[in-house]
mmCIF file of C-alpha atoms and ligand atoms in Angstrom:
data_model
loop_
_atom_site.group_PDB
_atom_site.id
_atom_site.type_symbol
_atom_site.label_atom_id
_atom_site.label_comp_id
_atom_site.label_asym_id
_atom_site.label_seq_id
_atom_site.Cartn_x
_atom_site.Cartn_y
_atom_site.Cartn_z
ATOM 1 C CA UNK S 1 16.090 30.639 21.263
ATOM 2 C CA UNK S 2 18.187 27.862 19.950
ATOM 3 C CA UNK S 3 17.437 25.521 17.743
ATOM 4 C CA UNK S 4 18.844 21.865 16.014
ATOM 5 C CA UNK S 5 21.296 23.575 13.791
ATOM 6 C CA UNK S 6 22.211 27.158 14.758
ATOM 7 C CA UNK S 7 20.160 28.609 12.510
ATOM 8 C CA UNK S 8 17.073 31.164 13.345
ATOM 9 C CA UNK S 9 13.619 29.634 14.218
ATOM 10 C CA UNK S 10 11.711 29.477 11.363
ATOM 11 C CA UNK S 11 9.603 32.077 12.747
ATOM 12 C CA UNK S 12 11.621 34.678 12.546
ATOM 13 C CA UNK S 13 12.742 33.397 9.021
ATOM 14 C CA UNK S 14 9.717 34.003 7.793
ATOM 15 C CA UNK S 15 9.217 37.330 9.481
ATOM 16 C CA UNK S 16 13.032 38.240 7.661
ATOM 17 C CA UNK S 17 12.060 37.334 4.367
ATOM 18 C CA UNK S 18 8.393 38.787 4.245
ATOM 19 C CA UNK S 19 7.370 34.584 3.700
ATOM 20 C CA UNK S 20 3.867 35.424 4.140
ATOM 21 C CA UNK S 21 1.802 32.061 2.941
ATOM 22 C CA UNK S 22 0.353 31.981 -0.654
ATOM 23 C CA UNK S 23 -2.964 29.513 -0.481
ATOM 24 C CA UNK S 24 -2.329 29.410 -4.256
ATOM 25 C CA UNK S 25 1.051 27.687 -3.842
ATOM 26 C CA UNK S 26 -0.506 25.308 -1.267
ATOM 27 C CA UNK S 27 1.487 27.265 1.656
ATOM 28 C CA UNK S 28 1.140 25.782 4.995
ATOM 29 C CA UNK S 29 3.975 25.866 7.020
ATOM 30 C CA UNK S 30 5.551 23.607 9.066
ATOM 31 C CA UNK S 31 7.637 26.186 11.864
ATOM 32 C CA UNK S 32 8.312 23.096 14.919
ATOM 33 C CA UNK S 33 11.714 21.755 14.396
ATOM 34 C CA UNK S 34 11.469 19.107 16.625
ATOM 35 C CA UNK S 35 8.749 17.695 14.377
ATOM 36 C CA UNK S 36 10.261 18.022 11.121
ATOM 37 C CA UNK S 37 12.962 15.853 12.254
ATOM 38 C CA UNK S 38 10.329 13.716 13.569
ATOM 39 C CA UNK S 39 9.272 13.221 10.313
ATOM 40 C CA UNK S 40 12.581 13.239 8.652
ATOM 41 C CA UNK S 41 12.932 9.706 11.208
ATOM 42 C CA UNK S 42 9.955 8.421 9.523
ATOM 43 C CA UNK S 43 12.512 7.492 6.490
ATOM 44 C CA UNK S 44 15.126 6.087 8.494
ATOM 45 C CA UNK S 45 18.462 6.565 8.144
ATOM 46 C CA UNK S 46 19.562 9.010 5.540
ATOM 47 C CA UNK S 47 23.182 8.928 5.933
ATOM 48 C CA UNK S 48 23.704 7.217 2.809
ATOM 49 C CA UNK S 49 21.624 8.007 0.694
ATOM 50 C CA UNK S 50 20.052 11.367 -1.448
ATOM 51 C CA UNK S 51 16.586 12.756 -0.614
ATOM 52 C CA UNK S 52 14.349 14.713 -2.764
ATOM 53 C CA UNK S 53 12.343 17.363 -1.377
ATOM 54 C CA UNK S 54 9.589 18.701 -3.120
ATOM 55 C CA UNK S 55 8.434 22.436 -1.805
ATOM 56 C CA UNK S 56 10.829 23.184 1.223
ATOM 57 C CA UNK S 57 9.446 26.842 1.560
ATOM 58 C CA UNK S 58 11.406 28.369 4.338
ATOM 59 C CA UNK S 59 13.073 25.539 4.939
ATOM 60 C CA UNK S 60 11.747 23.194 8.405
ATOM 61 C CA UNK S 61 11.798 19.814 6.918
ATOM 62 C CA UNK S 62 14.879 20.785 5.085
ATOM 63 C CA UNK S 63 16.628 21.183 8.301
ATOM 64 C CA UNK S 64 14.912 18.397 9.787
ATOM 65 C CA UNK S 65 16.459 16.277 6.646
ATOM 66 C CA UNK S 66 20.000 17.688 7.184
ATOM 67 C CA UNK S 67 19.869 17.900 11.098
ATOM 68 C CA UNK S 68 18.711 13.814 11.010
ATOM 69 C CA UNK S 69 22.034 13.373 8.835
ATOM 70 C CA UNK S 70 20.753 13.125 5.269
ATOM 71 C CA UNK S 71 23.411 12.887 2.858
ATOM 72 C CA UNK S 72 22.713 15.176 0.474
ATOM 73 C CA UNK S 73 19.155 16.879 -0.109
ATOM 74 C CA UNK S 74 17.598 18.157 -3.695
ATOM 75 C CA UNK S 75 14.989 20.642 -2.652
ATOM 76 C CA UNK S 76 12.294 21.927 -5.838
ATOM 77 C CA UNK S 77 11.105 24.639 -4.293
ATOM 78 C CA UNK S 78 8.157 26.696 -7.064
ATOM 79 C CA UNK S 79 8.227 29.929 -4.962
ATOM 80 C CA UNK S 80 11.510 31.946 -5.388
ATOM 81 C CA UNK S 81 10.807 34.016 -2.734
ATOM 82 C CA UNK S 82 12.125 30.902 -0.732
ATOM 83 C CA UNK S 83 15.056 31.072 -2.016
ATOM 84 C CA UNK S 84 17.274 33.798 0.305
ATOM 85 C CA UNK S 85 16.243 31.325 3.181
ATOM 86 C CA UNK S 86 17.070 28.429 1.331
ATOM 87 C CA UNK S 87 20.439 29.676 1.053
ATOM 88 C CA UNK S 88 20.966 30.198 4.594
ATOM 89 C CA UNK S 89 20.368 26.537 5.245
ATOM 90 C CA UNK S 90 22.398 25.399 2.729
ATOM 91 C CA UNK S 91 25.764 27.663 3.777
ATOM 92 C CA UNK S 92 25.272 25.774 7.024
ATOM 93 C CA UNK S 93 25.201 22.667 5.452
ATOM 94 C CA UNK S 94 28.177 23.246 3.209
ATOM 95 C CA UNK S 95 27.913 20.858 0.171
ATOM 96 C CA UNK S 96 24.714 19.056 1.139
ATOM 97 C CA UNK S 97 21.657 20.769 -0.194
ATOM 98 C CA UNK S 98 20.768 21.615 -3.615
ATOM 99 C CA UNK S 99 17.506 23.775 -3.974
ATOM 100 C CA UNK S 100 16.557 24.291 -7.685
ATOM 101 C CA UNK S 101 13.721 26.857 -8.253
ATOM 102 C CA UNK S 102 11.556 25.158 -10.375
ATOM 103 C CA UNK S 103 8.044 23.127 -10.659
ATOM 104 C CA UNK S 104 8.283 20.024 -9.333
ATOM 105 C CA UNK S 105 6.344 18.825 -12.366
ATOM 106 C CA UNK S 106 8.858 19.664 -14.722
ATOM 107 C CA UNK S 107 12.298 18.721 -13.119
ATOM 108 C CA UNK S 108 14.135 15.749 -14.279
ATOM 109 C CA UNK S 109 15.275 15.011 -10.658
ATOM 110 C CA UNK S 110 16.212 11.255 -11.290
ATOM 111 C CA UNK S 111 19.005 12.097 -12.735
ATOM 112 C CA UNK S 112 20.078 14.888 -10.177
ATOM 113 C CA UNK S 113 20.611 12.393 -7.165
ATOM 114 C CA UNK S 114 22.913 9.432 -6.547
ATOM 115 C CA UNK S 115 21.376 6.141 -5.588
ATOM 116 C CA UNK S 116 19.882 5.124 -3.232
ATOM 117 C CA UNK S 117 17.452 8.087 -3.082
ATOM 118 C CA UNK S 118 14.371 8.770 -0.907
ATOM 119 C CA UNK S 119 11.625 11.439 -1.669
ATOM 120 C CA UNK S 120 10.655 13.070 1.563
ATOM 121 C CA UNK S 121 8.115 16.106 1.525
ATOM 122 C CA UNK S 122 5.331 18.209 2.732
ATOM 123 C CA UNK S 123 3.906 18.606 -0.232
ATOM 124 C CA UNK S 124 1.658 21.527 -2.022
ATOM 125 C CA UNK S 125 -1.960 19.916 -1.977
ATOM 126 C CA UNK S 126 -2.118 21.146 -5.740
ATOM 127 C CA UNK S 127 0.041 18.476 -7.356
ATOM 128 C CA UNK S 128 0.413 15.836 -4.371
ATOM 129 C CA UNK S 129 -1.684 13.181 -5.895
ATOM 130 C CA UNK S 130 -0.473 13.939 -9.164
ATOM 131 C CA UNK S 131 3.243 13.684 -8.299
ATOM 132 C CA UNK S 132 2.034 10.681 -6.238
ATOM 133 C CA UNK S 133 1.335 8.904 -9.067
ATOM 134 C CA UNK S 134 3.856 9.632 -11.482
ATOM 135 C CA UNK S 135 6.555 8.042 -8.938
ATOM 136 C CA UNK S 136 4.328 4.942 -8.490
ATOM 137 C CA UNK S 137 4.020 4.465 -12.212
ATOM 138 C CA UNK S 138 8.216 4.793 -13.185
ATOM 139 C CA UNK S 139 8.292 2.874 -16.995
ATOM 140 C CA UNK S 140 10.113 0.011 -14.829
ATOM 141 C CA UNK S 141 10.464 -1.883 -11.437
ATOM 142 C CA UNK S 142 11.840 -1.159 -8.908
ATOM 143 C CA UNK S 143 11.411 2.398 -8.777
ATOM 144 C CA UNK S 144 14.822 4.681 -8.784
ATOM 145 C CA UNK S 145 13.396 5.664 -5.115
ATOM 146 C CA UNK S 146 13.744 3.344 -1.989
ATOM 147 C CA UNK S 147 11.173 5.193 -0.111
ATOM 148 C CA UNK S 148 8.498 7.777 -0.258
ATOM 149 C CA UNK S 149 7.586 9.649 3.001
ATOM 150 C CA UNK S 150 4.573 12.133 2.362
ATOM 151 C CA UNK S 151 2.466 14.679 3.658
ATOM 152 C CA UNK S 152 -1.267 14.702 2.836
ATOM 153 C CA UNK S 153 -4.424 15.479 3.309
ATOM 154 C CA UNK S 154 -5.786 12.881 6.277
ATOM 155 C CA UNK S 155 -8.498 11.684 3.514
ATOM 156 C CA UNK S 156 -5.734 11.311 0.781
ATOM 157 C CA UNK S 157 -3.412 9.295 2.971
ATOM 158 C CA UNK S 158 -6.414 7.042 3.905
ATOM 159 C CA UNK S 159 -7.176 6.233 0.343
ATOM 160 C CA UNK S 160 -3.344 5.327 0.002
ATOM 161 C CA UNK S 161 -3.272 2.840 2.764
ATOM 162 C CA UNK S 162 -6.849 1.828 2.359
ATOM 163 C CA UNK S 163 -8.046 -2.330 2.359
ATOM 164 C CA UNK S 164 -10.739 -3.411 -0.390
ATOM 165 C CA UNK S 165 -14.315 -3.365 1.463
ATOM 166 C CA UNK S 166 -14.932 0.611 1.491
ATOM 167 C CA UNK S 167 -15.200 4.051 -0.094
ATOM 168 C CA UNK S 168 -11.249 4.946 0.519
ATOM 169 C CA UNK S 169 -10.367 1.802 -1.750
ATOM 170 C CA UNK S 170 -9.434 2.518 -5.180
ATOM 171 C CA UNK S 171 -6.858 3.415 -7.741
ATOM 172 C CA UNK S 172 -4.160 5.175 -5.357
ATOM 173 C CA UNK S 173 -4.459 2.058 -3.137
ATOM 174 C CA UNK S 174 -4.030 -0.417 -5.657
ATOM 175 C CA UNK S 175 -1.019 1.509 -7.219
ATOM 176 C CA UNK S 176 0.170 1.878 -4.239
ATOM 177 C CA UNK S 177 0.227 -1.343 -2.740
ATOM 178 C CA UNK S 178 0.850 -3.717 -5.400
ATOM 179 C CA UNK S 179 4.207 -2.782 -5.979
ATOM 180 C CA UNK S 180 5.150 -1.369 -2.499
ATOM 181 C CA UNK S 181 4.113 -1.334 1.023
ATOM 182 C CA UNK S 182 2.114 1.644 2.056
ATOM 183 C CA UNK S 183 1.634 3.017 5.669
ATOM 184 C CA UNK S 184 0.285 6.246 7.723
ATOM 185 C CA UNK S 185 3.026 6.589 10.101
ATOM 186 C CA UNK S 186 1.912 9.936 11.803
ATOM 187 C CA UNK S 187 -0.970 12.043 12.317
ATOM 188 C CA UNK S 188 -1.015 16.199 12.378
ATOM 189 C CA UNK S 189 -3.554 18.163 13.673
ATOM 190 C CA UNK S 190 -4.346 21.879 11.538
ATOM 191 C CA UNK S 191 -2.462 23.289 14.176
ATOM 192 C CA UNK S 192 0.677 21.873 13.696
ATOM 193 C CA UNK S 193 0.803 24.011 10.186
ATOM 194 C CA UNK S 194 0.970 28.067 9.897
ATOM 195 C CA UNK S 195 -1.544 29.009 8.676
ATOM 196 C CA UNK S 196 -3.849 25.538 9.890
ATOM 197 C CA UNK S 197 -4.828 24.163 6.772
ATOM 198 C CA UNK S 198 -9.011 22.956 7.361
ATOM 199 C CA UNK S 199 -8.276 19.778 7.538
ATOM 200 C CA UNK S 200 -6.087 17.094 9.288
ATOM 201 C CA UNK S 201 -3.371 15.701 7.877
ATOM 202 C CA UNK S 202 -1.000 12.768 7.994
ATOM 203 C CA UNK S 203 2.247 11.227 7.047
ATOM 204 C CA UNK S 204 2.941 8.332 4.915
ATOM 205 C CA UNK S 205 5.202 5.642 4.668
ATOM 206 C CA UNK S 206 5.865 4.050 1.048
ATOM 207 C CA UNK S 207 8.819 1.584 0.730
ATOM 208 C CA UNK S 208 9.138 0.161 -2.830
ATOM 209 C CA UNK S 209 9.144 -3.574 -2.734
ATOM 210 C CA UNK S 210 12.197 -5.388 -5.069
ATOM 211 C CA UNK S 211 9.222 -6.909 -8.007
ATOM 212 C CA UNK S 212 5.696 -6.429 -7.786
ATOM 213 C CA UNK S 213 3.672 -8.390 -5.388
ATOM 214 C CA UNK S 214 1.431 -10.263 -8.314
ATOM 215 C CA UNK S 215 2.381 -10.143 -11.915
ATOM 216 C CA UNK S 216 0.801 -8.006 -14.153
ATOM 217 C CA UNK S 217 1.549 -5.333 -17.229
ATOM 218 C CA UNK S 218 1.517 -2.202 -15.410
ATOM 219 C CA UNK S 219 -0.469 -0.242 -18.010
ATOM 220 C CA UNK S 220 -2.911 -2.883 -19.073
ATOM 221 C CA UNK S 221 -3.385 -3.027 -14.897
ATOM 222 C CA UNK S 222 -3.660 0.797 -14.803
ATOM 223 C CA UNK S 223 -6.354 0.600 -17.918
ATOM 224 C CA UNK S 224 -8.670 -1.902 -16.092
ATOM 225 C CA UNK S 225 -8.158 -0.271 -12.553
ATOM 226 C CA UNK S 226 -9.146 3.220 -13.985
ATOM 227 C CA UNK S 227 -12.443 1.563 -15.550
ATOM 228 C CA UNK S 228 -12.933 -0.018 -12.467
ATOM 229 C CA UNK S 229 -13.395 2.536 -10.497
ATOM 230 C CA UNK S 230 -14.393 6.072 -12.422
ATOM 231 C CA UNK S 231 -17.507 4.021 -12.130
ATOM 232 C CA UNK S 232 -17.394 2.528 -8.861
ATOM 233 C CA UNK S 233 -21.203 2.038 -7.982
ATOM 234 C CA UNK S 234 -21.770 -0.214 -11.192
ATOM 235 C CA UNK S 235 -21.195 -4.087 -10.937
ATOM 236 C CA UNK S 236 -17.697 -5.134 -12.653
ATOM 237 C CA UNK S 237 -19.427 -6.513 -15.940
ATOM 238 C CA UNK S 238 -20.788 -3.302 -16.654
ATOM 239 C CA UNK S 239 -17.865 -0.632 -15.510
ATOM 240 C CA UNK S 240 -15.564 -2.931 -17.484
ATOM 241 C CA UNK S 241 -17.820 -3.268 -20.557
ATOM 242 C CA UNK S 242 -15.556 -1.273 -22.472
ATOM 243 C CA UNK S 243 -12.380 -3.064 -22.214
ATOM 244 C CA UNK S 244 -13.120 -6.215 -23.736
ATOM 245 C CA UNK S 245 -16.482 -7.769 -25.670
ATOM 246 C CA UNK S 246 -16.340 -10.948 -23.694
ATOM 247 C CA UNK S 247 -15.392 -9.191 -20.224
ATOM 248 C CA UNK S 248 -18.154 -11.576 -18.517
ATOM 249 C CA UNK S 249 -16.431 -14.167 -19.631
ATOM 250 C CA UNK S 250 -12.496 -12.894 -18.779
ATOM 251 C CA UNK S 251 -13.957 -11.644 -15.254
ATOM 252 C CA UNK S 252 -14.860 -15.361 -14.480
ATOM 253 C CA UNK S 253 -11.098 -16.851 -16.320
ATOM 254 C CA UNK S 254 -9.549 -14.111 -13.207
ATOM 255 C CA UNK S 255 -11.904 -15.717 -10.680
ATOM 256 C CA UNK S 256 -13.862 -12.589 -10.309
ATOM 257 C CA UNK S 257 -17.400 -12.468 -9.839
ATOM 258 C CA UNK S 258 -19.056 -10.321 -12.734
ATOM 259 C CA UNK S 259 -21.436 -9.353 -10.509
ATOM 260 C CA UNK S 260 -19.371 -7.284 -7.390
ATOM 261 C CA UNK S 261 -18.185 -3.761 -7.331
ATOM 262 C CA UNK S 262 -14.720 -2.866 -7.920
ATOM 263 C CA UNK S 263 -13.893 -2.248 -4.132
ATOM 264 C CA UNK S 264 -14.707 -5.688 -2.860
ATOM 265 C CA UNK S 265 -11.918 -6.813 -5.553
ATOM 266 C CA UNK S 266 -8.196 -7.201 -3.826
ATOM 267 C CA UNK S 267 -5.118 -5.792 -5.377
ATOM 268 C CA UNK S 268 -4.401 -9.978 -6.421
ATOM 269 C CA UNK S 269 -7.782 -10.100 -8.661
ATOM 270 C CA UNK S 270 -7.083 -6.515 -10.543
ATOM 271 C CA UNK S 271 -3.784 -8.420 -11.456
ATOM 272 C CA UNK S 272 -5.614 -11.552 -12.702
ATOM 273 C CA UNK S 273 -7.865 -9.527 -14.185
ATOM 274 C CA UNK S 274 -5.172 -7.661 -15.863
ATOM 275 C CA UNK S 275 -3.442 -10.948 -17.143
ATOM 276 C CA UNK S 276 -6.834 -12.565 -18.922
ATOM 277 C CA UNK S 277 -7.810 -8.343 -20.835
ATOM 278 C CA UNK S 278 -3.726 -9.139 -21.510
ATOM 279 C CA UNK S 279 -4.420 -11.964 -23.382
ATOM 280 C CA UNK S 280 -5.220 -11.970 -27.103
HETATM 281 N N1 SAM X 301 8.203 22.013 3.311
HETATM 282 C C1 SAM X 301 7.664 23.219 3.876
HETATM 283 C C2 SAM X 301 7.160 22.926 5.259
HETATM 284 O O1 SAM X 301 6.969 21.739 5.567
HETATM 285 O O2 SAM X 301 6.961 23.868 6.044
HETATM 286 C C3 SAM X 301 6.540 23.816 3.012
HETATM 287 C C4 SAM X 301 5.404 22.901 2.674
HETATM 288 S S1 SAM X 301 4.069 23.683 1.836
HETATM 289 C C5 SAM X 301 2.754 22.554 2.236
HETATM 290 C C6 SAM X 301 4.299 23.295 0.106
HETATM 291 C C7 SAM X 301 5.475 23.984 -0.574
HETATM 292 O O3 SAM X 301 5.509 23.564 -1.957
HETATM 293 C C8 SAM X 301 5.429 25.485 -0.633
HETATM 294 O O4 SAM X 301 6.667 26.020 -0.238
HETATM 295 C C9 SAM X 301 5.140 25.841 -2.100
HETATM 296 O O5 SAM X 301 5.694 27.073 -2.518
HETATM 297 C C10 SAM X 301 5.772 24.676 -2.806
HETATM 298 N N2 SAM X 301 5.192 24.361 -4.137
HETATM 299 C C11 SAM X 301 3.909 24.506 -4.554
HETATM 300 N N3 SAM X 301 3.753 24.021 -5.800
HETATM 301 C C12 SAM X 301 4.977 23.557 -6.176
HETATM 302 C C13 SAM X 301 5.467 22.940 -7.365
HETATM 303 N N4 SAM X 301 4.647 22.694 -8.402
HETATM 304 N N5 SAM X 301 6.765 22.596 -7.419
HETATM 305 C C14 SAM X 301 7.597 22.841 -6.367
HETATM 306 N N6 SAM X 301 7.187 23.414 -5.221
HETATM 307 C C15 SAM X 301 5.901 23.768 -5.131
#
């Protein structure tokens, strides 16, 4: 069978190199080429620009990167069983994929790609939200990435995208959004994935915008939106107790209502809200 670049289906790549899929490592293949590159279009064009990948595995999206005409792709790939695979791609590629075995956790990757860099990846349900949030929260604006294009969980990609007024709302949406735009540009069905994962899944869509949408100190906004919402249920006078003795008083100075729940409050009001705890 042929495929986008020569190179074996990913079927029988995993069948060569004994890939079988470690739950541990959050291993769920993607084997369709067609759809990796799909996905790898969800960026746009990558001709000029470097793309980290964060878990390749045997390689799909990796191709789908290179095939779509990334310029150069840094894959962190945990798993080094990956790596005889990973090799394969990148002889066919000459020059244009790096694959570092490490933990994506750990890697100073900044400083391993030219600008302007995307992140692009499927990535292991274990430290998704946690990587998540460590490229939303960079020490300063704008972000050294243009664009983030993710795999999640369905629920997880909801919660990204999600609008004040319901239970998805909360700390990944504000971080999110107040800095960037945020989208779900795809859906994926358990099938899609070897093995199926339980649930659904989705791709999403995060361009960085060039300064944040409503001013605010990042950390002070990260304080009160983490207070805001580890108690979600209680009204914002009492979640927010902690933060300042005369929060009543600073919730009404924002134009907040002491009285509503943190997810009737829009992305614009945590940033007021941020601005009067801010002040002395
Ligand atoms: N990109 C491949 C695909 O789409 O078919 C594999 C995606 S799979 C959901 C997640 C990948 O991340 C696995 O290959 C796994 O070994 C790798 N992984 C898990 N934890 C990791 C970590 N902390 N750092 C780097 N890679 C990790």
């Amino acid at each position: 069978m042929s495929t986008i670049d020569g190179l074996p289906p990913l079927r029988e790549v995993i069948a060569s190199h004994g890939l079988s899929a470690r739950k541990a490592l959050g291993q769920n293949f993607l084997l369709d080429l067609n759809l990796t590159a799909k996905i790898a279009r969800v960026a746009g064009d990558l001709s000029k620009v470097d793309v980290l990948e964060v878990g390749p595995g045997p390689g799909g999206l990796t191709r789908g990167l290179l095939a779509e005409g990334a310029r150069r792709v840094v894959a962190v790939e945990k798993d080094a069983r990956c790596l005889p695979a990973l090799a394969e791609i990148a002889a066919a590629y000459p020059g244009r994929l790096e694959v570092l075995n490490a933990d994506a956790l750990d890697v100073d990757w900044e400083a391993r790609l030219s600008p302007p860099r995307k992140v692009v990846a499927n990535l292991p349900y274990n430290v998704g939200t946690e990587l998540l949030v460590r490229w939303l929260t960079p020490a300063s604006w704008p972000p050294p990435w243009e664009s983030l294009t993710l795999m999640f969980q369905r629920e997880v990609a909801e919660r990204i995208v999600a609008q004040p007024g319901g239970k998805a709302y909360g700390r990944l949406a504000v971080l999110a959004q107040w800095r960037a735009t945020a989208k779900i540009a795809m859906g994926l069905p358990p099938e899609a994935f070897t093995p199926p994962p339980k649930v659904r899944s989705a791709v999403v869509h995060i361009e960085a915008l060039p300064a944040p949408r409503f001013e605010a100190d990042a950390e002070t906004l990260s304080r009160v939106v983490k207070a805001a919402f580890a108690q979600r249920r209680k009204m914002l006078r009492a979640a927010l107790k902690g933060l300042a003795p005369d929060i009543e008083d600073r919730l009404h100075a924002a134009g907040l209502t002491p009285t509503d729940r943190a997810e009737q409050v829009p992305i614009e009001g945590f940033c007021a809200l941020a601005r009067e705890i801010a002040k002395p």
